[in-house]
Coordinates of C-alpha atoms in Angstrom, one line a residue:
X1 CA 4.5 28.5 16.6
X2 CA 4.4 32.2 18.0
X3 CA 2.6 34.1 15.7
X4 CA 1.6 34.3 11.8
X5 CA 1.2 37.5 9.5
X6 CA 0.1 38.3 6.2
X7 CA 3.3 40.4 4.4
X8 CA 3.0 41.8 0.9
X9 CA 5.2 39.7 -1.3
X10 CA 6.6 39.5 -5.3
X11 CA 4.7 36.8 -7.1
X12 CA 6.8 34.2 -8.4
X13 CA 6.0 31.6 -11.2
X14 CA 4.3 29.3 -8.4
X15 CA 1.7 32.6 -8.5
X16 CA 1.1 32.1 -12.0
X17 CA -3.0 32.8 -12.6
X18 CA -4.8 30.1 -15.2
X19 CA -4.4 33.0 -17.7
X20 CA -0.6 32.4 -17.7
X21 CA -0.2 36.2 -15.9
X22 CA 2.0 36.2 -12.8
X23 CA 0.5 38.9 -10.3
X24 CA 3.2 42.0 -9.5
X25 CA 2.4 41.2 -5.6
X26 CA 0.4 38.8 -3.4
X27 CA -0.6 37.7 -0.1
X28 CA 2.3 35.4 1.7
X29 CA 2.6 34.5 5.4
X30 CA 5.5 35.2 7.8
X31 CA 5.2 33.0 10.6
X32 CA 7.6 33.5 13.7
X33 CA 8.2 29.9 15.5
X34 CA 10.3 28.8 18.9
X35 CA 13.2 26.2 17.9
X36 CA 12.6 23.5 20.5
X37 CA 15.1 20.8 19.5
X38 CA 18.9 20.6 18.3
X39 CA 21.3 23.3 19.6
X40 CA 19.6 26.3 18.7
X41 CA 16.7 25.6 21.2
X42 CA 15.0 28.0 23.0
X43 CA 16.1 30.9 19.7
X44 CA 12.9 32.7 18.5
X45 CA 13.2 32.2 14.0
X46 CA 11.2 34.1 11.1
X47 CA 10.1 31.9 8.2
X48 CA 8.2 32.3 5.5
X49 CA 5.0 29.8 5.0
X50 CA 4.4 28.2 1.7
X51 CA 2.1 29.5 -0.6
X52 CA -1.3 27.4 0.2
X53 CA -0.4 28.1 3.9
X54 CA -2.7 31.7 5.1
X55 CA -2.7 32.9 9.2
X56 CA -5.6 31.0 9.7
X57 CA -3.8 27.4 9.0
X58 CA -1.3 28.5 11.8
X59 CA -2.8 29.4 14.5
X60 CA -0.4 30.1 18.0
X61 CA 1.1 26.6 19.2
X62 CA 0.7 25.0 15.7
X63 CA 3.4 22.4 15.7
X64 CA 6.2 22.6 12.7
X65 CA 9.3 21.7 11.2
X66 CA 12.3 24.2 10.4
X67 CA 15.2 23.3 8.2
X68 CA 18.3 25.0 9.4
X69 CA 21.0 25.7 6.8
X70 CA 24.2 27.0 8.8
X71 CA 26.0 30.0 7.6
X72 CA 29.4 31.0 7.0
X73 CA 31.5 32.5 9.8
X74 CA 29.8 35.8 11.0
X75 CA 26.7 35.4 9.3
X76 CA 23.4 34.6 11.1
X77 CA 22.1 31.2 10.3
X78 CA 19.0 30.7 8.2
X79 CA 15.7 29.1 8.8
X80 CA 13.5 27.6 6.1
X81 CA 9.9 25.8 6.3
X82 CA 10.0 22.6 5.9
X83 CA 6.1 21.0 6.7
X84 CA 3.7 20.1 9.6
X85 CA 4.3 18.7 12.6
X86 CA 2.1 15.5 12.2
X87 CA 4.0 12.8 14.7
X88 CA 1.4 13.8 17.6
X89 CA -1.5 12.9 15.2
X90 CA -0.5 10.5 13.5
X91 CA 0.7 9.0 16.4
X92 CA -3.0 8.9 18.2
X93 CA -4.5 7.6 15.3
X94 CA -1.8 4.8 15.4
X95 CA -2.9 3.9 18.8
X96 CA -6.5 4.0 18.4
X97 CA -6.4 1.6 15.0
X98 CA -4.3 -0.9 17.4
X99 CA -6.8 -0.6 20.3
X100 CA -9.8 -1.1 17.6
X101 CA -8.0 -4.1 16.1
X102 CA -7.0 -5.4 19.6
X103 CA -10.7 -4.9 20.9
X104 CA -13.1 -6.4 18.0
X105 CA -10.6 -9.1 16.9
X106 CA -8.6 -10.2 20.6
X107 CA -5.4 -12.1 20.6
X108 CA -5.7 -13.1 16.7
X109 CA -5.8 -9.3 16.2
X110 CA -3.0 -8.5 18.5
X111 CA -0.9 -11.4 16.5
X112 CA -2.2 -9.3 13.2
X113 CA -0.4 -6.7 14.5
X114 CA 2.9 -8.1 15.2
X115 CA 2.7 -9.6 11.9
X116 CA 2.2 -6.6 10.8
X117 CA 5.1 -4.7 12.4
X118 CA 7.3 -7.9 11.4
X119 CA 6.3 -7.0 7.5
X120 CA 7.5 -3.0 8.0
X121 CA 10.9 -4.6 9.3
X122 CA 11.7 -6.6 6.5
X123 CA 10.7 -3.9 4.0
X124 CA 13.1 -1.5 6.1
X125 CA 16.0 -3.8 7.1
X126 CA 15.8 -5.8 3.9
X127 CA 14.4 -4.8 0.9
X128 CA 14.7 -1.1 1.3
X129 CA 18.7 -1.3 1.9
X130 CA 19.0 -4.3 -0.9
X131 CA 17.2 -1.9 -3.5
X132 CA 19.3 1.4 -2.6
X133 CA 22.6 -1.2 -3.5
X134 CA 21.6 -2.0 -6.5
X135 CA 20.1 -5.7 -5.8
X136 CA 18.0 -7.0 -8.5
X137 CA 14.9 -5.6 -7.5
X138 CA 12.7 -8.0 -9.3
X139 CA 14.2 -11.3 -6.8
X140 CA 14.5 -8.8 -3.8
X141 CA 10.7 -7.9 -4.4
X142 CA 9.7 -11.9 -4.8
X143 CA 12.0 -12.8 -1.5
X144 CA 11.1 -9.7 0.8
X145 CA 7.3 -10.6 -0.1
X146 CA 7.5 -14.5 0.7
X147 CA 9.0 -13.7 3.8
X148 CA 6.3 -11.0 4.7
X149 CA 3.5 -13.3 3.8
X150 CA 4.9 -16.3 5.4
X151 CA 5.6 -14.6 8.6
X152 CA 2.2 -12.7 8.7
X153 CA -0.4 -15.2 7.4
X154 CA 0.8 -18.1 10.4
X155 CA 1.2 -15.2 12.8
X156 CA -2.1 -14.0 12.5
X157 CA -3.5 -17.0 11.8
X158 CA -1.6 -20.0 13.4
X159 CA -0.2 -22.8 11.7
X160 CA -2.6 -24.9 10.2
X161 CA -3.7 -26.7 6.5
X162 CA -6.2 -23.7 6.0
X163 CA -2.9 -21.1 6.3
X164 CA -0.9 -23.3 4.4
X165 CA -3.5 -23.5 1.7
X166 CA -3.6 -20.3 1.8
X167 CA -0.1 -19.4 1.6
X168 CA 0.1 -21.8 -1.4
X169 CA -2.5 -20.0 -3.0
X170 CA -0.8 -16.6 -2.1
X171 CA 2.2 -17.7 -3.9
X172 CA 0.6 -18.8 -6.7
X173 CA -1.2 -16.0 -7.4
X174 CA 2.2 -13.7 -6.9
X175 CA 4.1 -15.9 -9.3
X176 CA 1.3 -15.3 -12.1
X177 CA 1.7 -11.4 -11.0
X178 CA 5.6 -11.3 -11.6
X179 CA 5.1 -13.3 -14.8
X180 CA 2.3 -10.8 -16.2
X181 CA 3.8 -8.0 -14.7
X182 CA 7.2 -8.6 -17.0
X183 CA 5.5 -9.2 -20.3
X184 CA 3.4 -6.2 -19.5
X185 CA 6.3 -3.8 -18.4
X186 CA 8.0 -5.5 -21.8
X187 CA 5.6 -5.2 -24.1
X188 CA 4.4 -1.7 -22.7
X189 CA 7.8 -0.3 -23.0
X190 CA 7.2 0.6 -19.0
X191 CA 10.5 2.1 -17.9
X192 CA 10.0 3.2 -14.4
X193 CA 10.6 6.4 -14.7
X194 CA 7.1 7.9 -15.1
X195 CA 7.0 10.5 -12.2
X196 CA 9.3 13.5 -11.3
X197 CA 10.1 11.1 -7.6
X198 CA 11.3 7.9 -9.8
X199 CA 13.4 10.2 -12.2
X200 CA 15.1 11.7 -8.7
X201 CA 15.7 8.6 -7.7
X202 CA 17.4 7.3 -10.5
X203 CA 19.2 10.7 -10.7
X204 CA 20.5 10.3 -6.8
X205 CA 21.1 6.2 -7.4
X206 CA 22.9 6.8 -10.9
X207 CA 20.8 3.9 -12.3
X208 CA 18.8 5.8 -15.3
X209 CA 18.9 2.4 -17.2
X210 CA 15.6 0.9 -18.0
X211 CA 16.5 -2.3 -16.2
X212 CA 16.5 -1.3 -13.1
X213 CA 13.5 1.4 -12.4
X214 CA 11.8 -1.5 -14.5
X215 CA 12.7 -3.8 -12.1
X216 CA 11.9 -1.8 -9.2
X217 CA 8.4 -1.3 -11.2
X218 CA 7.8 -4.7 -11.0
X219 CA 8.8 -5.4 -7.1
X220 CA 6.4 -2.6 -6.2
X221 CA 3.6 -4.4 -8.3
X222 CA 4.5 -7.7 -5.7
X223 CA 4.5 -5.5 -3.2
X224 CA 1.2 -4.2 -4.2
X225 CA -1.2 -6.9 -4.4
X226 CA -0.3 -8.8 -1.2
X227 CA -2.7 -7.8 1.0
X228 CA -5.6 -8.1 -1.4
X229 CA -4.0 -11.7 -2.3
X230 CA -4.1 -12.9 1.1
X231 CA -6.9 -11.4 2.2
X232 CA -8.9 -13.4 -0.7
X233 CA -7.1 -16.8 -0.1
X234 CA -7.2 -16.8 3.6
X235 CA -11.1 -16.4 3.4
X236 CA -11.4 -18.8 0.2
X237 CA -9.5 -21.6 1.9
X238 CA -11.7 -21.3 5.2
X239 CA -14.8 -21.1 2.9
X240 CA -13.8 -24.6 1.8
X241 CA -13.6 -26.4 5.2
X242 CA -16.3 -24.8 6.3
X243 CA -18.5 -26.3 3.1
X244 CA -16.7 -29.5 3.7
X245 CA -18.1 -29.5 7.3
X246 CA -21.1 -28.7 7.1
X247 CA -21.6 -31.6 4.4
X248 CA -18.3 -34.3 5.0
X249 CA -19.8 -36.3 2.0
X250 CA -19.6 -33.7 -0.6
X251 CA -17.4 -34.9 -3.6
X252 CA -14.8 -33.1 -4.9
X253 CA -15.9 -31.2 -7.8
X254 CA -19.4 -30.2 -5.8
X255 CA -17.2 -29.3 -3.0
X256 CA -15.1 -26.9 -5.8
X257 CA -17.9 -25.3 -7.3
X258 CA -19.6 -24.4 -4.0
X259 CA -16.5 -22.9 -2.9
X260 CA -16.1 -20.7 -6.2
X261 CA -20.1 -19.4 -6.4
X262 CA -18.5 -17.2 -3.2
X263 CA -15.2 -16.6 -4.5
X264 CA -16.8 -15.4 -7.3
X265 CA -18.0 -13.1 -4.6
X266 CA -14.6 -12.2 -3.8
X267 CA -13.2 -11.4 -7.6
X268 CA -15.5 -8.8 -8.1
X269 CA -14.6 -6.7 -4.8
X270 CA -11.4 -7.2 -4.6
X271 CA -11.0 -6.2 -8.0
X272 CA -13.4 -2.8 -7.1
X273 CA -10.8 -2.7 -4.2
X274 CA -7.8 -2.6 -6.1
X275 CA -9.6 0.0 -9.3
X276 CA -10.4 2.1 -6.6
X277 CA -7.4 2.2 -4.4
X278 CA -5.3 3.5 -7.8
X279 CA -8.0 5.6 -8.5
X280 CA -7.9 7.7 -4.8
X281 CA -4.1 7.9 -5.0
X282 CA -4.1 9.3 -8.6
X283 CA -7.1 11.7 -8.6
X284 CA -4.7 14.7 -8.2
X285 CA -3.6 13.5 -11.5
X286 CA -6.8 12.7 -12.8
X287 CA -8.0 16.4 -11.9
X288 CA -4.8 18.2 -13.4
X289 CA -5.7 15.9 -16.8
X290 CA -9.2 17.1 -16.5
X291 CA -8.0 21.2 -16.7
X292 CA -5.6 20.5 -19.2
X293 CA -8.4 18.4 -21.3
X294 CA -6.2 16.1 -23.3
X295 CA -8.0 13.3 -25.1
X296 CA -8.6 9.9 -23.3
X297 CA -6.4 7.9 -25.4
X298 CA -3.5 10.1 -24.7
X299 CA -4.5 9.6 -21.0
X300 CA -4.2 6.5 -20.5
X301 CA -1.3 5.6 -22.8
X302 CA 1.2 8.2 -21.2
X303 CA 4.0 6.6 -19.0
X304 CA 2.5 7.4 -15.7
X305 CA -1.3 6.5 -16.1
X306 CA 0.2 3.6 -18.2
X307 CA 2.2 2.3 -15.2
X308 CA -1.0 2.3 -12.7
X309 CA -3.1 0.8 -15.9
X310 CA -0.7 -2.0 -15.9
X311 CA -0.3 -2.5 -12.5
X312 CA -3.9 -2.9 -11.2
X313 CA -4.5 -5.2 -14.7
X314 CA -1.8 -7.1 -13.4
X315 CA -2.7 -7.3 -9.9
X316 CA -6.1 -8.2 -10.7
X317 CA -5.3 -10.9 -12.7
X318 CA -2.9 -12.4 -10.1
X319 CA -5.8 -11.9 -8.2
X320 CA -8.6 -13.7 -9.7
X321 CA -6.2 -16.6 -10.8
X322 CA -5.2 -17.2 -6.9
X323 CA -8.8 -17.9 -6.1
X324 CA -9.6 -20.7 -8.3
X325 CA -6.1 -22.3 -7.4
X326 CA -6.3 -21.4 -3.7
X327 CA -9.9 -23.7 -3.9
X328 CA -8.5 -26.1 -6.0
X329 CA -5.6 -26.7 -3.4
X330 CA -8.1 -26.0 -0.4
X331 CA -10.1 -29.0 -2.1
X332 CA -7.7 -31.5 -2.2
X333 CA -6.4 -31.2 1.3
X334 CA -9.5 -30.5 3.0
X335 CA -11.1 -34.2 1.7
X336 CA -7.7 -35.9 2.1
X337 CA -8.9 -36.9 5.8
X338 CA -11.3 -39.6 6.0
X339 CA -15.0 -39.0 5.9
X340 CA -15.6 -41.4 9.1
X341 CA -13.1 -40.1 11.5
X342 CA -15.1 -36.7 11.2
X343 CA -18.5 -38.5 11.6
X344 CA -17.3 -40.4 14.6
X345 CA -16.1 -37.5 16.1
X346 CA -19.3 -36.4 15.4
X347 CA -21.8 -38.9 17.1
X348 CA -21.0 -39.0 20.7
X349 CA -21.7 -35.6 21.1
X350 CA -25.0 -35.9 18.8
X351 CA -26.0 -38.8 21.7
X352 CA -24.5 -37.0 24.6
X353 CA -27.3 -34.1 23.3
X354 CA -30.0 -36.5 22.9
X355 CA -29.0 -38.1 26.4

């Protein structure tokens, strides 16, 4: 970025005042940038800034992007904002969540991390691709999800019965997830295309049928609630051994109700967690709704609200179901192993102490 100036311009319907009147001229911002990549580095370029953009939000080495649209023989080429720079940014913040991760949690969270960066491969080398060709998105949602869940829970957490349990539990509570989320996409009449991005997308794919964005629907709900699943069964399942250490001779079902007074715990923030996660990432929406001042029950039952309604009930359910099953499972392994070979691991060192 050179420079920035504030031109007089023609209002356009994107001027439009809340009384419906589109103003004769207004304020825009021509801001004159160096190209610095591709074969027209080094050339000096005049674009115009979007309308939310003034000289202040650009001041001289602001960092941004330029579409170029070439021209017809003899005719200069044209220019065209395109956004922000962010890569420098976002790139910093990157590093810094990786050196937080890396310093409070050690080699467990460096292993977080590679099972992290494992999980964006398979969503990019697998399930993005097998959606795009038309897969069933419902099975490629199930499979890519397994595999991300299975590869991240032992990576961060080692291989183990607590993981296993856990993953057990993780898969039971996404099977109850896809099975609510059909009937409720079913019954709901949830096609999928709800938002002007899923209608382009069906437009560019050529699948408009219901099927499909329902399906895809669907694999995003999987998608969805796996971090919230795993996080919830990974600390159930080590809440159980722990309880069963700290009293070996704990029968089953006292063992199963301590466990679920804290996972009780867990269902009500993870379900805060997920309410409010939807909520942030719709309150845009919410805000537009609240000019427009359409009644609640219209709200809630158009398709997009409808689609988020459905998908954090759905999630949540899934959710709170995993937790009793994860601590069921978590029960019956943990007091499979004999009570005595725990307390005679247990007594030399209570002598070697007293000694």
């Amino acid at each position: 970025m050179i420079a920035a100036t504030t031109e007089s311009c023609a209002g356009e319907n994107e001027d439009r005042r809340p009384d419906g009147d589109i103003p004769d001229t207004v304020a825009c911002t021509l801001v004159t940038v160096r190209v610095t990549g591709g074969d027209s580095a080094g050339q000096e370029a005049r674009v115009w800034a979007p309308a939310t953009v003034r000289v202040d939000d650009v001041p001289p080495g602001t960092a941004v992007v330029l579409v170029q649209y070439r021209a017809p023989d003899g005719e200069p080429e044209g220019w065209a904002w395109f956004d922000y720079s962010r890569t420098v940014p976002l790139g910093a913040l990157t590093v810094a969540f990786a050196l937080m991760v890396t310093a409070v949690a050690g080699l467990r969270g460096i292993r977080a991390l590679v099972g992290l960066a494992v999980a964006g491969l398979v969503i990019a080398v697998f399930m993005l691709p097998a959606l795009l060709e038309g897969k069933d998105a419902l099975a490629v949602g199930l499979v890519g999800s397994s595999a991300i869940m299975f590869v991240v829970l032992y990576m961060a957490h080692g291989f183990s019965k607590r993981s296993t349990t856990a993953l057990l539990g993780t898969f039971a509570g996404l099977a109850m997830t896809v099975v609510l989320g059909v009937v409720a996409a079913r019954t709901a009449h949830l096609t999928g295309i709800s938002t002007e991005e899923n209608y382009r997308l069906a437009m560019l794919t050529g699948r408009l049928g219901g099927d499909a964005l329902r399906g895809l629907f669907l694999a995003g709900v999987t998608l969805a609630g796996l971090g919230v699943l795993n996080d919830v069964t990974v600390t159930q399942a080590s809440a159980v051994w722990e309880l069963r250490d700290a009293d070996p001779t704990a029968s089953r079902r006292r063992l199963f109700s301590q466990a679920m007074r804290i996972g009780r715990d867990h269902i009500a923030s993870a379900v805060y967690t997920i309410a409010f996660a939807y909520a942030g990432a719709a309150l845009p929406v919410l805000l537009l709704l609240e000019v427009y001042k359409s009644p609640l029950y219209q709200t809630i039952s158009s398709g997009e609200f409808a689609e988020e309604i459905a998908r954090t009930l759905v999630g949540s359910i899934g959710l709170v179901l995993a937790i009793p099953l994860t601590t069921l499972i978590a029960v019956m392994v943990a007091t499979a192993e004999p009570v005595r070979r725990r307390h005679a691991a247990a007594v030399p060192r209570a002598h070697a102490h007293a000694h």
